[in-house]
Amino acid sequence: MKYLVTGATGHFGSHVVEELLTQIPAENLAVSVRNPEKAAHLKALGIDVRKGDFDEPLSLVEAFKGIDRLLIISADGDNDSRIRQHANAVGAAKTAGVKFIAYTSAANAKDSNLFLAIVHKTTEEAIEATGIPYAILRNNWYLENEASSIGAAIAGAPWLTSAGEGKVGWAPRKDYARAAARVLLDENVKNTVFELSGKPLTQSELAKEVGKLLGKDVEVSQVTDEVYAEAMKSAGLPEFLIPMLVSIQHDMREGALDFASDDLASILGESITPLSEGIKEIVHSFK
């Protein structure tokens, strides 16, 4: 059985590879990356490193040849680019004769108002249309996405948000990645959608958990989307990124990520990483 992970040098992909290597020999694992030179450390472990660029469909077909079970990790970028790139990956999987596709999607993707959901809804439908057995991994929100807010709290700044009382199912990225690896390895999984989530909390509740770890109260500043956008601009964030960040806050406020499920713990066969432990790792990264 030959497995392949796309984007294996990224934050998520690195965790997936690490988990897979605890379960299978390195020679059974391949990765596709845009720049193979950046995956030299994986090649040194005995992993089959292949060039695969989401913007070059033919490179993906070559990368996916001989692969039984494929994990497509969703790409970064704007919605239109991601839809095109994911379509390239799905089409290449079919052409190459891949026998199973797992894909990292988003919470409640087909019915969600999350502005990112259109990428995942479209990709899920493309995968289903291939007729290839699949698993859809609908990841909620990575705790690491709040690293900047945690960093601000460490520095004594307020926790700035326009998400109001909207709840989010945060969990550490490594838990979602471990689940992806285990689903990829499970030959009993076929045409299944997993809703993966931690316990939904509000921004204020998350900030309180951060405060417990820091040993101080973390002030939460609830602002409008407009004020939030100005704050992001003042912090020096790129102009193109600000509308996306504001949209995320808006969607959180509207409940797009308030989706509870036991699927993550069920796949892992154990409780997910406690939020306090995940926060501690992020705090330590600032030190």
CSV table of C-alpha atoms in Angstrom, one decimal:
chain,number,residue,atom,x,y,z
A,1,MET,CA,0.0,0.0,0.0
A,2,LYS,CA,1.4,3.4,-1.0
A,3,TYR,CA,0.3,6.6,0.6
A,4,LEU,CA,0.8,10.2,-0.4
A,5,VAL,CA,0.4,13.5,1.4
A,6,THR,CA,0.3,16.8,-0.4
A,7,GLY,CA,1.8,19.9,1.1
A,8,ALA,CA,3.9,17.8,3.4
A,9,THR,CA,6.3,20.6,4.4
A,10,GLY,CA,3.6,22.9,5.7
A,11,HIS,CA,2.5,23.1,9.4
A,12,PHE,CA,-0.4,20.7,8.9
A,13,GLY,CA,1.3,18.3,6.5
A,14,SER,CA,4.4,18.0,8.8
A,15,HIS,CA,2.2,16.8,11.6
A,16,VAL,CA,0.5,14.3,9.3
A,17,VAL,CA,3.8,12.8,8.1
A,18,GLU,CA,5.1,12.6,11.7
A,19,GLU,CA,2.0,10.6,12.7
A,20,LEU,CA,2.1,8.3,9.6
A,21,LEU,CA,5.7,7.4,10.3
A,22,THR,CA,4.6,6.0,13.7
A,23,GLN,CA,2.3,3.6,11.8
A,24,ILE,CA,4.0,2.7,8.5
A,25,PRO,CA,7.5,2.3,7.1
A,26,ALA,CA,8.9,5.3,5.4
A,27,GLU,CA,9.2,3.5,2.1
A,28,ASN,CA,5.4,3.2,2.0
A,29,LEU,CA,5.0,6.9,2.2
A,30,ALA,CA,5.3,9.5,-0.6
A,31,VAL,CA,4.8,13.3,-0.5
A,32,SER,CA,4.2,15.8,-3.2
A,33,VAL,CA,5.7,19.3,-2.7
A,34,ARG,CA,6.1,22.3,-5.0
A,35,ASN,CA,9.9,22.5,-4.2
A,36,PRO,CA,11.4,19.1,-3.5
A,37,GLU,CA,14.6,20.7,-2.2
A,38,LYS,CA,12.6,21.9,0.8
A,39,ALA,CA,11.7,18.3,1.6
A,40,ALA,CA,15.3,17.0,1.7
A,41,HIS,CA,14.8,16.1,5.4
A,42,LEU,CA,11.9,13.9,4.5
A,43,LYS,CA,13.9,12.2,1.7
A,44,ALA,CA,16.6,11.5,4.2
A,45,LEU,CA,14.1,9.5,6.2
A,46,GLY,CA,13.4,7.3,3.3
A,47,ILE,CA,10.2,9.0,2.2
A,48,ASP,CA,9.5,9.2,-1.6
A,49,VAL,CA,9.6,12.9,-2.4
A,50,ARG,CA,7.8,13.9,-5.6
A,51,LYS,CA,7.3,17.3,-7.3
A,52,GLY,CA,3.7,18.3,-7.4
A,53,ASP,CA,2.5,21.8,-8.1
A,54,PHE,CA,-1.2,22.5,-7.7
A,55,ASP,CA,-0.8,25.0,-10.5
A,56,GLU,CA,0.7,22.4,-12.8
A,57,PRO,CA,-1.8,19.6,-13.3
A,58,LEU,CA,0.6,17.3,-15.2
A,59,SER,CA,3.1,17.5,-12.3
A,60,LEU,CA,0.3,16.2,-10.0
A,61,VAL,CA,-0.6,13.4,-12.4
A,62,GLU,CA,3.1,12.2,-12.3
A,63,ALA,CA,3.2,12.7,-8.5
A,64,PHE,CA,0.1,10.6,-7.9
A,65,LYS,CA,1.0,7.7,-10.1
A,66,GLY,CA,1.2,4.4,-8.2
A,67,ILE,CA,-0.6,5.9,-5.2
A,68,ASP,CA,-3.3,3.9,-3.4
A,69,ARG,CA,-4.4,6.4,-0.8
A,70,LEU,CA,-4.1,10.1,-1.1
A,71,LEU,CA,-4.5,13.0,1.3
A,72,ILE,CA,-5.1,16.3,-0.3
A,73,ILE,CA,-4.4,19.1,2.1
A,74,SER,CA,-6.3,22.2,1.1
A,75,ALA,CA,-4.1,24.9,-0.4
A,76,ASP,CA,-3.6,28.5,0.8
A,77,GLY,CA,-4.7,31.6,-1.2
A,78,ASP,CA,-7.8,33.4,-2.4
A,79,ASN,CA,-11.0,31.4,-3.0
A,80,ASP,CA,-10.7,31.4,-6.8
A,81,SER,CA,-7.1,30.2,-6.8
A,82,ARG,CA,-7.9,27.4,-4.3
A,83,ILE,CA,-10.9,26.2,-6.2
A,84,ARG,CA,-8.8,25.9,-9.4
A,85,GLN,CA,-5.9,24.3,-7.6
A,86,HIS,CA,-8.0,21.7,-5.8
A,87,ALA,CA,-9.8,20.9,-9.1
A,88,ASN,CA,-6.4,20.2,-10.6
A,89,ALA,CA,-5.5,17.9,-7.7
A,90,VAL,CA,-8.8,16.0,-7.8
A,91,GLY,CA,-8.6,15.6,-11.6
A,92,ALA,CA,-5.0,14.4,-11.4
A,93,ALA,CA,-6.0,11.8,-8.8
A,94,LYS,CA,-8.6,10.4,-11.1
A,95,THR,CA,-6.2,10.4,-14.1
A,96,ALA,CA,-3.4,8.7,-12.1
A,97,GLY,CA,-5.7,6.0,-10.8
A,98,VAL,CA,-5.7,6.8,-7.1
A,99,LYS,CA,-7.9,4.4,-5.2
A,100,PHE,CA,-8.9,6.6,-2.2
A,101,ILE,CA,-8.9,10.4,-1.5
A,102,ALA,CA,-9.0,12.1,1.9
A,103,TYR,CA,-9.4,15.9,1.9
A,104,THR,CA,-9.1,18.5,4.6
A,105,SER,CA,-12.3,20.6,4.3
A,106,ALA,CA,-14.1,23.0,6.7
A,107,ALA,CA,-16.8,22.7,9.3
A,108,ASN,CA,-20.3,22.0,7.9
A,109,ALA,CA,-18.9,23.0,4.5
A,110,LYS,CA,-21.9,22.3,2.3
A,111,ASP,CA,-24.3,24.3,4.4
A,112,SER,CA,-22.0,26.8,6.0
A,113,ASN,CA,-22.1,30.6,5.4
A,114,LEU,CA,-18.3,30.7,6.2
A,115,PHE,CA,-16.8,32.7,3.3
A,116,LEU,CA,-14.2,30.0,2.9
A,117,ALA,CA,-16.8,27.3,2.6
A,118,ILE,CA,-17.4,27.7,-1.1
A,119,VAL,CA,-13.8,26.4,-1.7
A,120,HIS,CA,-14.5,23.3,0.3
A,121,LYS,CA,-18.0,22.7,-0.9
A,122,THR,CA,-16.8,22.8,-4.5
A,123,THR,CA,-13.9,20.5,-3.8
A,124,GLU,CA,-16.0,18.0,-1.9
A,125,GLU,CA,-18.4,17.9,-4.9
A,126,ALA,CA,-15.5,17.4,-7.3
A,127,ILE,CA,-14.2,14.5,-5.3
A,128,GLU,CA,-17.7,12.9,-5.1
A,129,ALA,CA,-18.0,13.2,-8.9
A,130,THR,CA,-14.9,11.1,-9.5
A,131,GLY,CA,-16.5,8.0,-8.1
A,132,ILE,CA,-13.3,7.4,-6.1
A,133,PRO,CA,-13.9,6.3,-2.5
A,134,TYR,CA,-13.3,9.2,-0.2
A,135,ALA,CA,-13.2,10.7,3.3
A,136,ILE,CA,-14.0,14.4,3.9
A,137,LEU,CA,-12.2,15.8,7.0
A,138,ARG,CA,-14.2,18.9,7.9
A,139,ASN,CA,-11.8,20.6,10.3
A,140,ASN,CA,-13.2,23.4,12.5
A,141,TRP,CA,-10.7,26.0,13.5
A,142,TYR,CA,-7.0,25.6,14.5
A,143,LEU,CA,-6.1,26.9,17.9
A,144,GLU,CA,-2.9,28.2,16.3
A,145,ASN,CA,-5.0,30.6,14.3
A,146,GLU,CA,-5.3,32.6,17.5
A,147,ALA,CA,-1.6,32.9,18.1
A,148,SER,CA,-1.5,36.6,17.4
A,149,SER,CA,-4.3,37.3,20.0
A,150,ILE,CA,-2.5,35.1,22.5
A,151,GLY,CA,0.8,37.0,21.8
A,152,ALA,CA,-1.0,40.3,22.3
A,153,ALA,CA,-2.4,39.0,25.7
A,154,ILE,CA,1.1,38.0,26.8
A,155,ALA,CA,2.2,41.6,26.0
A,156,GLY,CA,-0.7,43.0,28.1
A,157,ALA,CA,-2.8,44.1,25.2
A,158,PRO,CA,-6.6,43.4,25.1
A,159,TRP,CA,-8.0,40.5,23.2
A,160,LEU,CA,-9.5,42.3,20.2
A,161,THR,CA,-12.4,40.7,18.4
A,162,SER,CA,-15.6,41.5,16.5
A,163,ALA,CA,-16.9,37.9,16.8
A,164,GLY,CA,-19.3,38.8,19.7
A,165,GLU,CA,-20.7,35.7,21.3
A,166,GLY,CA,-20.1,33.4,18.3
A,167,LYS,CA,-18.7,30.1,19.3
A,168,VAL,CA,-15.8,28.3,17.6
A,169,GLY,CA,-14.7,24.6,17.9
A,170,TRP,CA,-11.0,25.3,18.5
A,171,ALA,CA,-8.6,22.3,18.7
A,172,PRO,CA,-4.8,22.1,18.2
A,173,ARG,CA,-3.7,21.7,14.6
A,174,LYS,CA,-1.8,18.5,15.5
A,175,ASP,CA,-5.0,16.8,16.6
A,176,TYR,CA,-6.7,17.5,13.3
A,177,ALA,CA,-3.5,16.2,11.6
A,178,ARG,CA,-3.3,13.0,13.6
A,179,ALA,CA,-6.9,12.4,12.7
A,180,ALA,CA,-6.2,12.9,9.0
A,181,ALA,CA,-3.3,10.4,9.2
A,182,ARG,CA,-5.5,7.8,10.9
A,183,VAL,CA,-8.3,8.1,8.4
A,184,LEU,CA,-5.8,7.8,5.6
A,185,LEU,CA,-4.6,4.5,7.0
A,186,ASP,CA,-8.0,3.1,7.8
A,187,GLU,CA,-9.1,0.9,4.8
A,188,ASN,CA,-12.6,0.5,6.3
A,189,VAL,CA,-13.4,4.2,5.7
A,190,LYS,CA,-15.3,4.8,2.5
A,191,ASN,CA,-17.4,7.7,1.4
A,192,THR,CA,-17.5,9.2,4.9
A,193,VAL,CA,-17.8,12.8,6.1
A,194,PHE,CA,-16.2,13.6,9.5
A,195,GLU,CA,-17.0,16.8,11.4
A,196,LEU,CA,-13.9,17.4,13.4
A,197,SER,CA,-14.2,19.9,16.3
A,198,GLY,CA,-13.2,20.8,19.8
A,199,LYS,CA,-15.8,22.1,22.3
A,200,PRO,CA,-17.3,25.3,20.9
A,201,LEU,CA,-16.3,28.4,23.0
A,202,THR,CA,-16.7,32.1,22.6
A,203,GLN,CA,-13.8,34.5,22.2
A,204,SER,CA,-14.3,35.6,25.8
A,205,GLU,CA,-14.2,32.0,27.0
A,206,LEU,CA,-11.0,31.3,25.1
A,207,ALA,CA,-9.4,34.5,26.4
A,208,LYS,CA,-10.3,33.4,29.9
A,209,GLU,CA,-8.5,30.1,29.4
A,210,VAL,CA,-5.4,32.1,28.1
A,211,GLY,CA,-5.6,34.2,31.3
A,212,LYS,CA,-5.6,31.2,33.5
A,213,LEU,CA,-2.4,30.1,32.0
A,214,LEU,CA,-0.8,33.5,32.1
A,215,GLY,CA,-2.0,34.1,35.7
A,216,LYS,CA,-3.8,37.3,34.9
A,217,ASP,CA,-7.1,38.6,33.6
A,218,VAL,CA,-7.1,39.1,29.8
A,219,GLU,CA,-9.3,42.0,28.8
A,220,VAL,CA,-11.6,41.3,25.9
A,221,SER,CA,-12.4,44.2,23.6
A,222,GLN,CA,-15.5,43.6,21.5
A,223,VAL,CA,-15.5,46.0,18.6
A,224,THR,CA,-17.2,46.5,15.2
A,225,ASP,CA,-15.9,44.9,12.0
A,226,GLU,CA,-14.9,48.4,10.9
A,227,VAL,CA,-12.8,49.0,14.1
A,228,TYR,CA,-11.3,45.5,13.8
A,229,ALA,CA,-10.3,46.2,10.2
A,230,GLU,CA,-8.6,49.5,11.2
A,231,ALA,CA,-6.8,47.7,14.0
A,232,MET,CA,-5.5,45.1,11.6
A,233,LYS,CA,-4.3,47.8,9.3
A,234,SER,CA,-2.6,49.7,12.0
A,235,ALA,CA,-0.8,46.4,13.0
A,236,GLY,CA,0.8,46.4,9.6
A,237,LEU,CA,-1.1,43.5,8.1
A,238,PRO,CA,-1.3,43.4,4.2
A,239,GLU,CA,-4.3,45.2,2.7
A,240,PHE,CA,-5.4,42.1,0.8
A,241,LEU,CA,-5.5,40.0,4.0
A,242,ILE,CA,-7.7,42.4,6.1
A,243,PRO,CA,-11.1,41.7,4.3
A,244,MET,CA,-10.5,37.9,4.9
A,245,LEU,CA,-9.8,38.4,8.6
A,246,VAL,CA,-12.9,40.6,9.0
A,247,SER,CA,-15.0,38.0,7.2
A,248,ILE,CA,-13.8,35.3,9.5
A,249,GLN,CA,-14.8,37.4,12.5
A,250,HIS,CA,-18.2,38.1,11.0
A,251,ASP,CA,-18.7,34.4,10.2
A,252,MET,CA,-17.7,33.4,13.7
A,253,ARG,CA,-20.2,36.0,15.1
A,254,GLU,CA,-22.9,34.5,12.9
A,255,GLY,CA,-22.2,31.0,14.3
A,256,ALA,CA,-20.6,29.5,11.2
A,257,LEU,CA,-18.0,27.6,13.4
A,258,ASP,CA,-20.4,26.8,16.2
A,259,PHE,CA,-20.4,23.1,15.3
A,260,ALA,CA,-20.0,20.4,18.0
A,261,SER,CA,-19.0,16.9,17.2
A,262,ASP,CA,-17.4,13.9,18.8
A,263,ASP,CA,-15.8,12.7,15.6
A,264,LEU,CA,-12.3,14.0,16.4
A,265,ALA,CA,-12.0,12.2,19.7
A,266,SER,CA,-13.6,9.1,18.2
A,267,ILE,CA,-11.0,8.9,15.4
A,268,LEU,CA,-8.1,9.6,17.8
A,269,GLY,CA,-9.5,6.9,20.2
A,270,GLU,CA,-8.9,9.3,23.1
A,271,SER,CA,-9.7,12.8,24.3
A,272,ILE,CA,-8.5,15.6,22.2
A,273,THR,CA,-5.6,17.7,23.6
A,274,PRO,CA,-6.8,19.9,26.4
A,275,LEU,CA,-7.2,23.5,25.4
A,276,SER,CA,-4.8,24.5,28.3
A,277,GLU,CA,-2.1,22.3,26.8
A,278,GLY,CA,-2.5,23.7,23.4
A,279,ILE,CA,-2.4,27.3,24.7
A,280,LYS,CA,0.7,26.5,26.7
A,281,GLU,CA,2.5,25.3,23.5
A,282,ILE,CA,1.6,28.6,21.8
A,283,VAL,CA,2.7,30.7,24.8
A,284,HIS,CA,6.0,28.8,24.8
A,285,SER,CA,6.5,29.5,21.1
A,286,PHE,CA,6.7,33.3,22.0
A,287,LYS,CA,9.4,32.6,24.5
